PDB file of C-alpha atoms in Angstrom:
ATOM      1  CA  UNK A   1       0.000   0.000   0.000  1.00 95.00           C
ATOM      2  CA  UNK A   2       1.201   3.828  -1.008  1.00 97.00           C
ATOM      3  CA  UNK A   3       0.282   6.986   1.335  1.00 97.00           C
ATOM      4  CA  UNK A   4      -0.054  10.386   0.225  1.00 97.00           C
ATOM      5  CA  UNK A   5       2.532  12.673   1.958  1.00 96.00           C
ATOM      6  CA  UNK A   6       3.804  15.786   2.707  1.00 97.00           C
ATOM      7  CA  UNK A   7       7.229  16.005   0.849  1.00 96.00           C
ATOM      8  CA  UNK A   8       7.667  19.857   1.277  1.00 96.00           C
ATOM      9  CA  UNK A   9       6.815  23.069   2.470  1.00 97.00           C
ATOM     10  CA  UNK A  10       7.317  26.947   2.073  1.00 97.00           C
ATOM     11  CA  UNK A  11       5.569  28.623   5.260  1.00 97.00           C
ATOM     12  CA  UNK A  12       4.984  32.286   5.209  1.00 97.00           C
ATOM     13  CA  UNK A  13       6.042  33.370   1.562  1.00 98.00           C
ATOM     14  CA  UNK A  14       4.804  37.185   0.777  1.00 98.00           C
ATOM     15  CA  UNK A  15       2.895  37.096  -2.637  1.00 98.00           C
ATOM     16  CA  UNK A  16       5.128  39.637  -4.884  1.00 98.00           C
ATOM     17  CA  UNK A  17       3.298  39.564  -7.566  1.00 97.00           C
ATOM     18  CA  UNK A  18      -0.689  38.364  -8.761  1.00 97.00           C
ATOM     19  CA  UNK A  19      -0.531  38.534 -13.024  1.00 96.00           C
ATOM     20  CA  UNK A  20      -4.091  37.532 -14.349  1.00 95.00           C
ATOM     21  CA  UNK A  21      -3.000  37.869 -17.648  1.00 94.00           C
ATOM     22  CA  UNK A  22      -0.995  35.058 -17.783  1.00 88.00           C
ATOM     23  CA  UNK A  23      -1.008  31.349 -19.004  1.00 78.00           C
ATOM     24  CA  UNK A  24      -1.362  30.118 -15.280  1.00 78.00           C
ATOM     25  CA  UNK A  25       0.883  28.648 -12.363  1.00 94.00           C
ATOM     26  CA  UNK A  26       3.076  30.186  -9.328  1.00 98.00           C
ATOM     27  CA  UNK A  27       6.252  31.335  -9.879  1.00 98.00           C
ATOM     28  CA  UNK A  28       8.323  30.499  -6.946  1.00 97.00           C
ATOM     29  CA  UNK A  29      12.700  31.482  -6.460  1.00 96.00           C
ATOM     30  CA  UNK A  30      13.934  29.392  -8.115  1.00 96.00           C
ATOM     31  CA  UNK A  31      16.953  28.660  -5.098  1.00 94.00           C
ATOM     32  CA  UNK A  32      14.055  28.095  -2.852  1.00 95.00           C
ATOM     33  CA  UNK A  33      12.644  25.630  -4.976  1.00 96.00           C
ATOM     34  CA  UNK A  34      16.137  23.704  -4.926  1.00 95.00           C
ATOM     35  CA  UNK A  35      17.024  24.336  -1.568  1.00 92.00           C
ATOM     36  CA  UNK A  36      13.502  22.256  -0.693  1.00 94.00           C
ATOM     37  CA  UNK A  37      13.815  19.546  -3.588  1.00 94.00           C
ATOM     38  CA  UNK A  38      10.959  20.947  -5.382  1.00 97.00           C
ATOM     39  CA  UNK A  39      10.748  20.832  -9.527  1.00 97.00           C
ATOM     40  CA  UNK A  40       9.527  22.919 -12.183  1.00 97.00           C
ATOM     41  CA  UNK A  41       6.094  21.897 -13.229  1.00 97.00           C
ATOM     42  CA  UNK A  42       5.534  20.046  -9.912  1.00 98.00           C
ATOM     43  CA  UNK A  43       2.330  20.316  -8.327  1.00 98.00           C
ATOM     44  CA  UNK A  44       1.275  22.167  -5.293  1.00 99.00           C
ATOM     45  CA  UNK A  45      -1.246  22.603  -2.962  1.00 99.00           C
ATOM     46  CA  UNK A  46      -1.232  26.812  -2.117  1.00 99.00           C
ATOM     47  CA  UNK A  47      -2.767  27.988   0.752  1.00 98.00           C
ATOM     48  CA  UNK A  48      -3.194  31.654   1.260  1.00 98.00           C
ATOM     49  CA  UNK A  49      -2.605  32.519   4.931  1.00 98.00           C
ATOM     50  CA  UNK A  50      -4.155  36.036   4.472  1.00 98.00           C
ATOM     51  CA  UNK A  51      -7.887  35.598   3.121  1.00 98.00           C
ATOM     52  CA  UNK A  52      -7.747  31.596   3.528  1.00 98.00           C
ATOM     53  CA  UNK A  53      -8.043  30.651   0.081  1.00 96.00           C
ATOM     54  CA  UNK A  54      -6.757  27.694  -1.181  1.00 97.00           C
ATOM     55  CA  UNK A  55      -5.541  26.620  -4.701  1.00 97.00           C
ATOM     56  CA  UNK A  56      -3.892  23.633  -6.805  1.00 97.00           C
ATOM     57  CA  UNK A  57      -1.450  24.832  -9.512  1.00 97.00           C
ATOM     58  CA  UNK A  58       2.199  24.049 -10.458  1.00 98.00           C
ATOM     59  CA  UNK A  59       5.372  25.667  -9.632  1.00 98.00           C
ATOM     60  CA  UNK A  60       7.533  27.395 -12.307  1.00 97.00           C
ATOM     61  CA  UNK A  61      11.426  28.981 -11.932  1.00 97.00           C
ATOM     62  CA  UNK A  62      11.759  32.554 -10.804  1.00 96.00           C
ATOM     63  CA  UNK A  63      15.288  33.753 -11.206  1.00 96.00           C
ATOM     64  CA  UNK A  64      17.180  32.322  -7.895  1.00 95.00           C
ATOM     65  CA  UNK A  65      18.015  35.306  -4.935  1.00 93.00           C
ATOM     66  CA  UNK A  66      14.998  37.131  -6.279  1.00 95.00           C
ATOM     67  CA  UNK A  67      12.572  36.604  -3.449  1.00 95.00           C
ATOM     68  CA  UNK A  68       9.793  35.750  -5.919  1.00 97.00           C
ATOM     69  CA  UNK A  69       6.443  34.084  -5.085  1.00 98.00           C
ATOM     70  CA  UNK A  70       4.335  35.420  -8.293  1.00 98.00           C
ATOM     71  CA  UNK A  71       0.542  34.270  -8.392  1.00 98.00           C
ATOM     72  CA  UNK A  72      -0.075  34.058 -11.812  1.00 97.00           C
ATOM     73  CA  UNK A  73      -3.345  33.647 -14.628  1.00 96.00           C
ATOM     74  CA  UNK A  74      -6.518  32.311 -12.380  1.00 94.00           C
ATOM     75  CA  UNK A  75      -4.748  31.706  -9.308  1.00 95.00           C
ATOM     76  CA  UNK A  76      -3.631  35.573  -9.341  1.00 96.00           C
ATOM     77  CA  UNK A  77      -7.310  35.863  -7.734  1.00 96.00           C
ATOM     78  CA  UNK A  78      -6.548  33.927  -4.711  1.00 96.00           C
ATOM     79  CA  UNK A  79      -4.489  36.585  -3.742  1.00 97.00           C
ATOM     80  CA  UNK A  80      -2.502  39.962  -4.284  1.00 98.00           C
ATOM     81  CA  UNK A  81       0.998  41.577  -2.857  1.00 98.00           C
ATOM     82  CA  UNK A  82       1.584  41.128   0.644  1.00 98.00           C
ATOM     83  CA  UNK A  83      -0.729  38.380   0.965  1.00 98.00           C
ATOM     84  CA  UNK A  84       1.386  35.200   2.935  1.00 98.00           C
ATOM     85  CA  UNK A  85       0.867  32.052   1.465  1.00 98.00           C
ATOM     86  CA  UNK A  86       2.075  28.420   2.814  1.00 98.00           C
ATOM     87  CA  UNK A  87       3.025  25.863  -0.370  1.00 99.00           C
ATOM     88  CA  UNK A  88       3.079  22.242  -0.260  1.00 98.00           C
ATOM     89  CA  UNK A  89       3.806  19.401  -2.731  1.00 97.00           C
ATOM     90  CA  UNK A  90       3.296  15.851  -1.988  1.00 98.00           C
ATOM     91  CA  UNK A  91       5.175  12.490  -2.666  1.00 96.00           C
ATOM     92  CA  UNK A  92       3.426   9.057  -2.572  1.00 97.00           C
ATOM     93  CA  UNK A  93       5.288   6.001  -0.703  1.00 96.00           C
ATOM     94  CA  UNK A  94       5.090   2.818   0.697  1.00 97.00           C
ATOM     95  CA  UNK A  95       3.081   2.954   4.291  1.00 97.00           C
ATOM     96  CA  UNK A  96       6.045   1.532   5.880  1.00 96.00           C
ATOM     97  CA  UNK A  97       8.403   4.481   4.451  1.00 94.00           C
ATOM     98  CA  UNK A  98       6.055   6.821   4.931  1.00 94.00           C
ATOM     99  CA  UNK A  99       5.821   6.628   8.724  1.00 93.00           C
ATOM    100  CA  UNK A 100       9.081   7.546   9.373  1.00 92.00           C
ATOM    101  CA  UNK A 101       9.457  10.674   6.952  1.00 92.00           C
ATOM    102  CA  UNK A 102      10.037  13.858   7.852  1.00 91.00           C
ATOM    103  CA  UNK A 103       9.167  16.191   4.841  1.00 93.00           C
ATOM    104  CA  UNK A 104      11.678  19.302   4.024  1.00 93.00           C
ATOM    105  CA  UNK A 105       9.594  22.387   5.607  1.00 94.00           C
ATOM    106  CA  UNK A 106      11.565  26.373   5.396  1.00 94.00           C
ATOM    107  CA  UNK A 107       9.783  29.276   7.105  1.00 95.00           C
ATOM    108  CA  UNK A 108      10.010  32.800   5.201  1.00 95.00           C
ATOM    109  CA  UNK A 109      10.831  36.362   6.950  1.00 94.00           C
ATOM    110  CA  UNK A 110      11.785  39.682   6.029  1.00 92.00           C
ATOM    111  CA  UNK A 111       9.805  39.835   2.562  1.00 93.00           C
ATOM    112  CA  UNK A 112      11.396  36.851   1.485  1.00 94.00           C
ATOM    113  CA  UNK A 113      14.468  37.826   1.849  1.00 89.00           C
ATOM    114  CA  UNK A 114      15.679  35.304   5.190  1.00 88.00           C
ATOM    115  CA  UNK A 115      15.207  31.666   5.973  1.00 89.00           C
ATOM    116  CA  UNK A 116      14.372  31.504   9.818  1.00 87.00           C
ATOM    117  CA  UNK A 117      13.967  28.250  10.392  1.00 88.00           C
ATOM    118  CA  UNK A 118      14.912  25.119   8.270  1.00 87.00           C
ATOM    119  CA  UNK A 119      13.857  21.390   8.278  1.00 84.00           C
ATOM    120  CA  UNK A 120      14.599  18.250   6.588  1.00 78.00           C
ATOM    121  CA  UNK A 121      14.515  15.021   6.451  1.00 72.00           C
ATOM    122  CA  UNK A 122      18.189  15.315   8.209  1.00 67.00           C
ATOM    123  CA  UNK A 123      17.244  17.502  11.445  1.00 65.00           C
ATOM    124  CA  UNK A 124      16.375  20.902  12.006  1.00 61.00           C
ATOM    125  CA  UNK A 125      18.701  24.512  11.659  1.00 60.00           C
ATOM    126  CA  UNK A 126      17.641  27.285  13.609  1.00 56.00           C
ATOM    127  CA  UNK A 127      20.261  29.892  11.963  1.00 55.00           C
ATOM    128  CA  UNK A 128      19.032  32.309   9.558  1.00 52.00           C
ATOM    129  CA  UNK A 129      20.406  33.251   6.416  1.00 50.00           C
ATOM    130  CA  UNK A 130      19.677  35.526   3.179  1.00 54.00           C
ATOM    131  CA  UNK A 131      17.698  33.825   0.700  1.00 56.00           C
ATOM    132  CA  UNK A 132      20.441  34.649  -2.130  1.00 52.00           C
ATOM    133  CA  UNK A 133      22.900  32.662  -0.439  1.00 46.00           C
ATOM    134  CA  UNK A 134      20.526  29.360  -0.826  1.00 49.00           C
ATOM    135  CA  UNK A 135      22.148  26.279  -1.863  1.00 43.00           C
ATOM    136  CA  UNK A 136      20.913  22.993  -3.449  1.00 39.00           C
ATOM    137  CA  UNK A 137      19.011  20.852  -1.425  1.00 40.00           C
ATOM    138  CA  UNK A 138      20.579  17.005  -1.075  1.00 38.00           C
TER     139      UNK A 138
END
């Protein structure tokens, strides 16, 4: 038997941008999207921490260090600018896997500019750093 399962999360990311007139999708930094393992075209479940909308769309590539969590085509109604939204793609695995995983979760400051707290599947990091100085997840 396979379970449905959190495999990431982006917690308190600042909408910078709602497009309407575009083809669809959120655009999401593109280090951040590394940094938690997540790919272009993946989908994700989008919860909008301000009004409580929620939405199902896919992640595209922002430039990396930009800070950029763009709402774009319909979904650029589920929110606007300043709005904070919490992201979250999913992974399917065996039950027995699946009890013992800890999904990758980052939490967002400063406009998207800091990481302030960090967790994967290896243990938590409490330090903060600048978003441009993201690396590659493992």
């Amino acid at each position: 038997m396979t379970v449905e399962i959190l495999k990431s999360k982006i917690l308190r990311a600042e909408v910078t941008e709602a497009e309407a007139d575009y083809e669809g999708s959120l655009a999401i930094d593109g280090a951040l999207m590394k940094r938690i393992g997540l790919l272009p075209y993946e989908k994700i479940l989008v919860g909008n921490i301000t009004n409580g909308e929620r939405l199902e769309t896919y992640a595209i590539e922002a430039p990396e260090g930009s800070g950029t969590f763009a709402l774009n085509g319909a979904a650029a109604h589920r929110g606007k600018p300043g709005d904070l939204l919490v992201i979250m793609n999913f992974a399917h695995m065996p039950y027995e896997e699946a009890r013992s995983w800890k999904p990758r979760v980052i939490v967002m400051a400063d406009h998207n500019r800091t990481i302030i707290k960090e967790r994967s599947p290896e243990g938590e990091t409490g330090e903060p750093f600048r978003v441009a100085a993201c690396e590659t997840a493992s």
